[in-house]
Short mmCIF file of C-alpha atoms in Angstrom, two decimals:
data_model
loop_
_atom_site.label_atom_id
_atom_site.label_comp_id
_atom_site.label_asym_id
_atom_site.label_seq_id
_atom_site.Cartn_x
_atom_site.Cartn_y
_atom_site.Cartn_z
CA MET A 197 10.96 21.02 8.50
CA THR A 198 7.40 20.94 9.79
CA ILE A 199 4.54 19.35 7.91
CA ALA A 200 0.98 19.65 9.20
CA THR A 201 -0.44 16.15 9.52
CA ASN A 202 -3.94 17.19 10.53
CA SER A 203 -4.74 18.55 7.07
CA PRO A 204 -5.12 16.02 4.25
CA LEU A 205 -2.54 16.08 1.48
CA VAL A 206 -5.03 14.54 -0.96
CA GLU A 207 -8.63 14.00 0.08
CA GLN A 208 -10.44 10.69 -0.45
CA ARG A 209 -7.39 8.75 -1.56
CA ALA A 210 -6.68 5.68 0.56
CA ASP A 211 -3.54 3.54 0.34
CA PRO A 212 -1.47 6.52 -0.88
CA PHE A 213 1.76 5.93 -2.76
CA VAL A 214 4.21 8.72 -3.60
CA TYR A 215 7.37 8.26 -5.67
CA LYS A 216 9.86 11.03 -6.38
CA HIS A 217 11.43 10.41 -9.77
CA SER A 218 14.74 11.58 -11.21
CA ASP A 219 12.83 14.23 -13.21
CA GLY A 220 12.14 16.03 -9.94
CA TYR A 221 8.41 15.28 -9.92
CA TYR A 222 6.43 13.56 -7.20
CA TYR A 223 4.10 10.93 -8.68
CA PHE A 224 1.02 10.08 -6.62
CA THR A 225 -1.50 7.27 -6.84
CA GLY A 226 -3.90 5.57 -4.44
CA SER A 227 -7.22 3.78 -4.18
CA VAL A 228 -10.06 5.91 -5.55
CA PRO A 229 -13.32 5.56 -3.57
CA THR A 230 -15.12 3.76 -6.40
CA TYR A 231 -12.30 1.18 -6.73
CA ASP A 232 -12.78 1.13 -10.48
CA ARG A 233 -9.68 2.79 -11.98
CA ILE A 234 -6.06 3.76 -11.54
CA GLU A 235 -5.36 7.45 -11.29
CA LEU A 236 -2.03 9.32 -11.40
CA ARG A 237 -1.05 12.88 -10.64
CA ARG A 238 2.29 14.65 -10.32
CA SER A 239 3.77 17.81 -8.86
CA LYS A 240 7.15 19.43 -8.25
CA THR A 241 6.19 19.74 -4.56
CA LEU A 242 4.38 17.49 -2.11
CA ALA A 243 1.85 20.20 -1.31
CA GLY A 244 1.16 20.65 -5.00
CA LEU A 245 -0.22 17.11 -5.24
CA LYS A 246 -3.40 18.29 -3.53
CA ASP A 247 -4.67 20.23 -6.53
CA ALA A 248 -2.63 18.58 -9.29
CA GLU A 249 -4.44 17.49 -12.44
CA THR A 250 -5.51 13.85 -12.33
CA PHE A 251 -5.01 11.34 -15.14
CA ASP A 252 -7.02 8.13 -15.37
CA VAL A 253 -4.55 5.69 -16.91
CA TRP A 254 -6.48 2.42 -16.59
CA PHE A 255 -10.06 1.29 -15.94
CA LYS A 256 -11.37 -1.98 -14.56
CA HIS A 257 -12.82 -4.66 -16.83
CA ASP A 258 -16.56 -5.19 -17.05
CA ALA A 259 -16.28 -8.85 -16.06
CA GLY A 260 -13.72 -11.52 -15.27
CA PRO A 261 -10.31 -10.78 -13.70
CA MET A 262 -9.64 -7.14 -12.81
CA SER A 263 -13.33 -6.23 -12.80
CA ARG A 264 -13.82 -5.32 -9.08
CA HIS A 265 -11.98 -3.88 -6.08
CA VAL A 266 -9.08 -2.15 -7.80
CA TRP A 267 -6.94 -1.48 -4.74
CA ALA A 268 -3.66 0.01 -3.60
CA PRO A 269 -1.80 0.81 -6.83
CA GLU A 270 1.91 1.63 -6.68
CA ILE A 271 3.99 3.19 -9.46
CA HIS A 272 7.63 2.13 -9.84
CA TYR A 273 10.38 2.88 -12.34
CA LEU A 274 12.32 -0.34 -12.98
CA ASP A 275 14.99 -1.04 -15.60
CA GLY A 276 14.15 2.11 -17.53
CA LYS A 277 10.38 1.53 -17.64
CA TRP A 278 7.33 2.57 -15.64
CA TYR A 279 5.25 -0.14 -13.94
CA ILE A 280 2.10 -0.07 -11.85
CA TYR A 281 1.36 -2.86 -9.40
CA PHE A 282 -2.17 -3.19 -8.01
CA ALA A 283 -4.67 -5.69 -6.67
CA ALA A 284 -8.07 -6.47 -8.18
CA SER A 285 -10.82 -9.08 -7.93
CA GLN A 286 -13.74 -9.94 -10.18
CA GLU A 287 -17.46 -9.27 -10.23
CA ASP A 288 -18.44 -12.90 -9.77
CA ASP A 289 -15.93 -13.44 -6.92
CA ILE A 290 -15.31 -10.09 -5.24
CA TRP A 291 -12.74 -11.40 -2.74
CA ALA A 292 -10.60 -13.20 -5.33
CA LEU A 293 -7.96 -10.50 -5.10
CA ARG A 294 -4.70 -11.03 -6.97
CA PRO A 295 -1.71 -8.81 -7.85
CA TYR A 296 -1.55 -7.46 -11.41
CA VAL A 297 1.02 -5.48 -13.40
CA LEU A 298 0.78 -2.68 -15.96
CA GLU A 299 3.67 -1.43 -18.10
CA CYS A 300 3.89 2.02 -19.66
CA GLN A 301 4.86 2.06 -23.33
CA GLY A 302 6.69 5.37 -23.05
CA GLN A 303 8.44 7.64 -20.59
CA ASP A 304 5.44 9.84 -19.76
CA PRO A 305 3.30 7.79 -17.37
CA LEU A 306 0.50 10.35 -17.37
CA ASN A 307 -0.07 10.41 -21.11
CA ASP A 308 1.57 7.37 -22.70
CA GLU A 309 -0.24 4.05 -23.17
CA TRP A 310 -0.32 1.46 -20.41
CA VAL A 311 -0.60 -2.23 -21.28
CA GLU A 312 -1.63 -5.14 -19.09
CA LEU A 313 1.03 -7.74 -18.33
CA GLY A 314 -1.34 -9.97 -16.40
CA MET A 315 -0.99 -11.34 -12.91
CA MET A 316 2.31 -11.26 -11.06
CA GLN A 317 3.99 -14.63 -11.58
CA ALA A 318 5.29 -16.88 -8.83
CA ALA A 319 8.76 -18.43 -9.03
CA ASP A 320 9.17 -21.76 -10.76
CA GLY A 321 8.20 -24.47 -8.31
CA ASP A 322 6.29 -22.13 -6.01
CA ASN A 323 2.72 -23.41 -5.76
CA LYS A 324 1.73 -21.20 -2.80
CA SER A 325 2.14 -17.59 -3.89
CA PHE A 326 -0.85 -15.68 -5.30
CA ILE A 327 -3.22 -18.63 -5.05
CA ASP A 328 -5.51 -16.85 -2.57
CA PHE A 329 -6.54 -13.35 -1.41
CA SER A 330 -3.36 -11.39 -2.34
CA LEU A 331 -2.85 -7.63 -2.35
CA ASP A 332 -0.75 -4.59 -1.33
CA ALA A 333 2.47 -5.43 -3.16
CA THR A 334 5.50 -3.17 -2.91
CA ILE A 335 9.01 -3.36 -4.35
CA PHE A 336 12.45 -2.43 -3.04
CA GLU A 337 16.12 -3.10 -3.76
CA ASN A 338 18.97 -4.08 -1.45
CA GLN A 339 22.52 -5.27 -2.09
CA GLY A 340 21.92 -5.62 -5.81
CA LYS A 341 18.73 -7.65 -5.39
CA ARG A 342 15.13 -6.61 -5.99
CA TYR A 343 12.41 -7.81 -3.65
CA PHE A 344 8.62 -8.13 -3.83
CA CYS A 345 6.65 -7.86 -0.58
CA TRP A 346 2.91 -8.47 -0.38
CA ALA A 347 0.01 -9.53 1.84
CA GLU A 348 -1.79 -12.83 1.35
CA LYS A 349 -4.52 -14.72 3.16
CA THR A 350 -4.23 -18.48 2.78
CA GLY A 351 -7.70 -19.77 3.46
CA GLY A 352 -9.95 -17.07 2.05
CA GLN A 353 -11.19 -13.65 3.05
CA PHE A 354 -11.54 -14.38 6.77
CA ALA A 355 -8.18 -16.10 7.27
CA ALA A 356 -5.15 -14.33 8.76
CA SER A 357 -3.40 -11.93 6.41
CA ASN A 358 0.37 -12.45 6.46
CA LEU A 359 3.19 -10.54 4.79
CA TYR A 360 5.42 -12.45 2.37
CA LEU A 361 8.75 -11.58 0.79
CA ALA A 362 10.57 -12.95 -2.25
CA GLU A 363 13.38 -11.95 -4.56
CA MET A 364 12.32 -10.87 -8.06
CA GLU A 365 13.57 -12.38 -11.33
CA SER A 366 11.97 -9.68 -13.48
CA PRO A 367 9.36 -6.93 -13.03
CA ILE A 368 6.62 -9.53 -13.54
CA LYS A 369 8.04 -12.72 -11.98
CA LEU A 370 9.50 -13.87 -8.69
CA LYS A 371 12.87 -15.61 -8.49
CA THR A 372 12.46 -17.32 -5.11
CA VAL A 373 9.60 -19.03 -3.33
CA GLN A 374 7.67 -17.01 -0.80
CA PHE A 375 9.08 -16.36 2.67
CA MET A 376 6.61 -15.40 5.43
CA LEU A 377 7.89 -12.14 6.89
CA THR A 378 5.25 -11.66 9.56
CA THR A 379 1.90 -12.99 10.73
CA PRO A 380 -0.45 -11.26 13.20
CA ASP A 381 1.08 -12.20 16.57
CA TYR A 382 -0.13 -9.51 18.95
CA ASP A 383 -3.49 -8.21 20.14
CA TRP A 384 -3.15 -4.93 18.21
CA GLU A 385 -2.84 -6.95 14.97
CA ARG A 386 -6.01 -8.94 15.67
CA VAL A 387 -8.82 -6.43 16.21
CA ASP A 388 -11.89 -7.67 14.25
CA PHE A 389 -9.59 -9.28 11.67
CA TRP A 390 -6.12 -10.81 11.96
CA VAL A 391 -4.22 -8.56 9.56
CA ASN A 392 -0.72 -7.64 8.43
CA GLU A 393 -0.91 -5.71 5.14
CA GLY A 394 0.22 -2.57 3.31
CA PRO A 395 4.02 -3.00 3.50
CA ALA A 396 6.31 -0.03 2.82
CA VAL A 397 10.10 0.13 2.95
CA LEU A 398 12.33 2.66 4.69
CA LYS A 399 16.13 2.48 4.79
CA HIS A 400 18.25 4.26 7.40
CA ASP A 401 21.76 3.90 8.75
CA GLY A 402 22.32 0.33 7.55
CA LYS A 403 18.87 -0.87 8.57
CA ILE A 404 15.81 -1.84 6.56
CA PHE A 405 12.40 -1.16 8.07
CA ILE A 406 9.25 -2.62 6.54
CA THR A 407 6.22 -0.91 8.01
CA PHE A 408 2.86 -2.64 7.81
CA SER A 409 -0.73 -2.01 8.82
CA ALA A 410 -2.68 -4.18 11.22
CA SER A 411 -6.26 -5.08 12.21
CA ALA A 412 -9.51 -4.01 10.54
CA THR A 413 -9.80 -0.76 8.57
CA GLY A 414 -11.64 1.30 11.20
CA ALA A 415 -10.18 3.27 14.12
CA CYS A 416 -8.31 0.13 15.25
CA TYR A 417 -6.14 0.25 12.11
CA CYS A 418 -2.54 0.98 13.06
CA MET A 419 1.09 0.55 11.98
CA GLY A 420 4.03 -1.50 13.18
CA TYR A 421 7.27 -2.46 11.48
CA MET A 422 9.80 -5.22 10.90
CA GLU A 423 13.52 -4.40 11.15
CA ALA A 424 16.59 -6.08 9.65
CA ASP A 425 20.25 -5.29 9.02
CA GLU A 426 20.85 -4.46 5.34
CA ASN A 427 23.70 -7.01 5.24
CA SER A 428 21.61 -9.87 6.60
CA ASP A 429 19.77 -12.53 4.62
CA LEU A 430 16.41 -10.86 4.13
CA LEU A 431 14.78 -14.21 3.35
CA ASP A 432 15.75 -15.61 6.77
CA ARG A 433 13.18 -15.15 9.54
CA ASN A 434 15.97 -14.75 12.10
CA SER A 435 17.10 -11.55 10.35
CA TRP A 436 13.91 -9.70 11.32
CA GLN A 437 12.46 -8.25 14.50
CA LYS A 438 8.92 -6.92 14.94
CA THR A 439 7.87 -3.99 17.08
CA ARG A 440 6.10 -5.19 20.23
CA GLN A 441 3.61 -2.30 20.08
CA PRO A 442 2.20 -0.26 17.18
CA VAL A 443 4.25 2.77 16.19
CA LEU A 444 1.34 4.81 14.80
CA GLY A 445 -2.30 4.57 15.80
CA THR A 446 -5.49 6.55 16.33
CA ASP A 447 -5.04 9.88 18.10
CA TYR A 448 -8.40 10.98 19.50
CA ASP A 449 -7.15 14.43 20.53
CA LYS A 450 -5.86 15.20 17.04
CA LYS A 451 -8.83 13.49 15.35
CA ILE A 452 -6.67 11.13 13.32
CA TYR A 453 -8.48 7.79 13.11
CA GLY A 454 -7.11 4.53 11.74
CA PRO A 455 -3.77 5.72 10.32
CA GLY A 456 -2.06 3.21 8.08
CA HIS A 457 -1.26 1.80 4.67
CA ASN A 458 1.63 4.15 4.14
CA SER A 459 4.44 4.74 1.67
CA PHE A 460 7.71 6.62 2.01
CA THR A 461 9.21 9.42 -0.01
CA VAL A 462 11.57 12.34 0.64
CA ALA A 463 10.91 16.04 1.14
CA GLU A 464 11.89 18.65 -1.39
CA ASP A 465 15.40 18.67 0.12
CA ASP A 466 15.83 15.07 -1.13
CA VAL A 467 16.98 14.07 2.36
CA THR A 468 14.18 14.30 4.91
CA PRO A 469 12.13 11.07 4.97
CA ILE A 470 8.38 11.53 4.67
CA CYS A 471 5.69 9.02 5.59
CA VAL A 472 2.55 9.27 3.45
CA TYR A 473 -0.42 7.49 5.06
CA HIS A 474 -4.19 7.55 5.12
CA ALA A 475 -6.57 8.24 8.00
CA ARG A 476 -10.11 9.45 8.63
CA ASP A 477 -11.21 12.59 10.52
CA TYR A 478 -13.82 10.67 12.50
CA GLU A 479 -14.10 7.33 14.27
CA ALA A 480 -17.18 5.58 12.90
CA ALA A 481 -16.82 4.72 9.22
CA VAL A 482 -20.04 5.08 7.20
CA GLY A 483 -20.46 3.50 3.79
CA ASP A 484 -21.51 5.90 1.04
CA PRO A 485 -23.94 4.34 -1.47
CA ALA A 486 -22.66 6.77 -4.12
CA VAL A 487 -19.35 4.91 -4.40
CA VAL A 488 -20.75 1.36 -4.26
CA PRO A 489 -20.85 -0.55 -7.57
CA LYS A 490 -24.33 -0.97 -9.06
CA THR A 491 -23.79 -4.72 -8.98
CA ASP A 492 -23.75 -4.58 -5.15
CA THR A 493 -27.37 -5.27 -4.30
CA ARG A 494 -27.07 -5.33 -0.53
CA PRO A 495 -29.67 -3.41 1.50
CA LEU A 496 -28.83 0.26 2.04
CA GLU A 497 -28.41 -0.17 5.79
CA GLU A 498 -25.87 -2.93 5.25
CA ILE A 499 -23.89 -0.81 2.79
CA LYS A 500 -23.80 2.07 5.28
CA LYS A 501 -22.09 -0.22 7.78
CA ASP A 502 -19.36 -1.25 5.35
CA PRO A 503 -16.16 0.72 6.14
CA LEU A 504 -14.68 -0.20 2.76
CA TYR A 505 -17.16 2.19 1.14
CA ASP A 506 -16.46 5.14 3.41
CA PRO A 507 -14.64 7.44 0.93
CA ASN A 508 -13.01 9.66 3.56
CA ARG A 509 -9.68 7.98 4.13
CA HIS A 510 -7.51 10.95 3.25
CA ALA A 511 -3.82 10.86 2.29
CA ARG A 512 -1.68 12.70 4.86
CA VAL A 513 2.02 13.21 5.52
CA LEU A 514 4.38 13.33 8.47
CA GLU A 515 8.13 13.75 8.79
CA VAL A 516 9.91 10.60 9.96
CA LYS A 517 12.40 11.19 12.74
CA PHE A 518 14.79 8.75 14.38
CA ASP A 519 15.54 8.07 18.04
CA ALA A 520 18.95 7.60 19.65
CA ASP A 521 18.99 3.95 18.54
CA GLY A 522 18.32 4.84 14.91
CA LYS A 523 14.74 3.58 14.96
CA PRO A 524 12.03 5.55 13.13
CA VAL A 525 9.59 7.66 15.10
CA PHE A 526 6.15 8.39 13.64
CA GLU A 527 4.83 11.36 15.55
CA LEU A 528 1.59 13.19 14.84
CA TYR A 529 1.89 16.92 15.48
#
């Protein structure tokens, strides 16, 4: 199958997450430009997500925890219930990002009530997880175990962002202490900021691939991945290998800038793997004052230089192919 990657699937939705449920629907969520709510939409086809009706299922608080920077929501169906995992900070400390959990009280995530379960809980005895800038959590299962993978900066906003992995005890609590999956080792992970974030999981032919995004959020943003055998100990650093070079990056000819923060789903045939990612159509990000919170009192010129408030990171798709060695290939076409 051929999917055009140059046309946005959903405009102005960064950090896109698509989940195909057993009911045959694709469920889509992502960061809205104002970072103040969680929005869902669904469609029987991937292309139908573009114009699908949107449902605002949760809004940020006015103050305190979960009152600023509502980022990168993911919707998962675990143990017969719907959950949304997202990161948020607070108005009086805008970089105090932590992972939070919502639970749906029914089986219709678009219309049934969602309740807050609070912050994701670390395992007993773990005094390191979620104590600093933490975001971009995703969930996957392997060999009867469920895992939680997330990004965390130990040392504040300007520290290195690493990826961590732990087994889950329940949908809201970890079972094991954190294991550092990857830290920014290479030059392509260290442009402007030292960043590994936005993990997503792809399984193929006995292998587990965890893609991640690297560097700052402009045109330097790119993707690499970690690879492990599905039968290995996923909480052992020796089980994993990192790509030496990025596997998806800016393509100036195709005008795809800063591709990253992806998720994986399948095409309508339920077989073909699809990568859903975000990217801009232009290189220089320009902050839009219209999407900046009123509490942000920075000068207009400073806001215009802030790439976080450029609303035009569009969700896009590409078909994942595999090379002769069974490794994923992310090709823009």
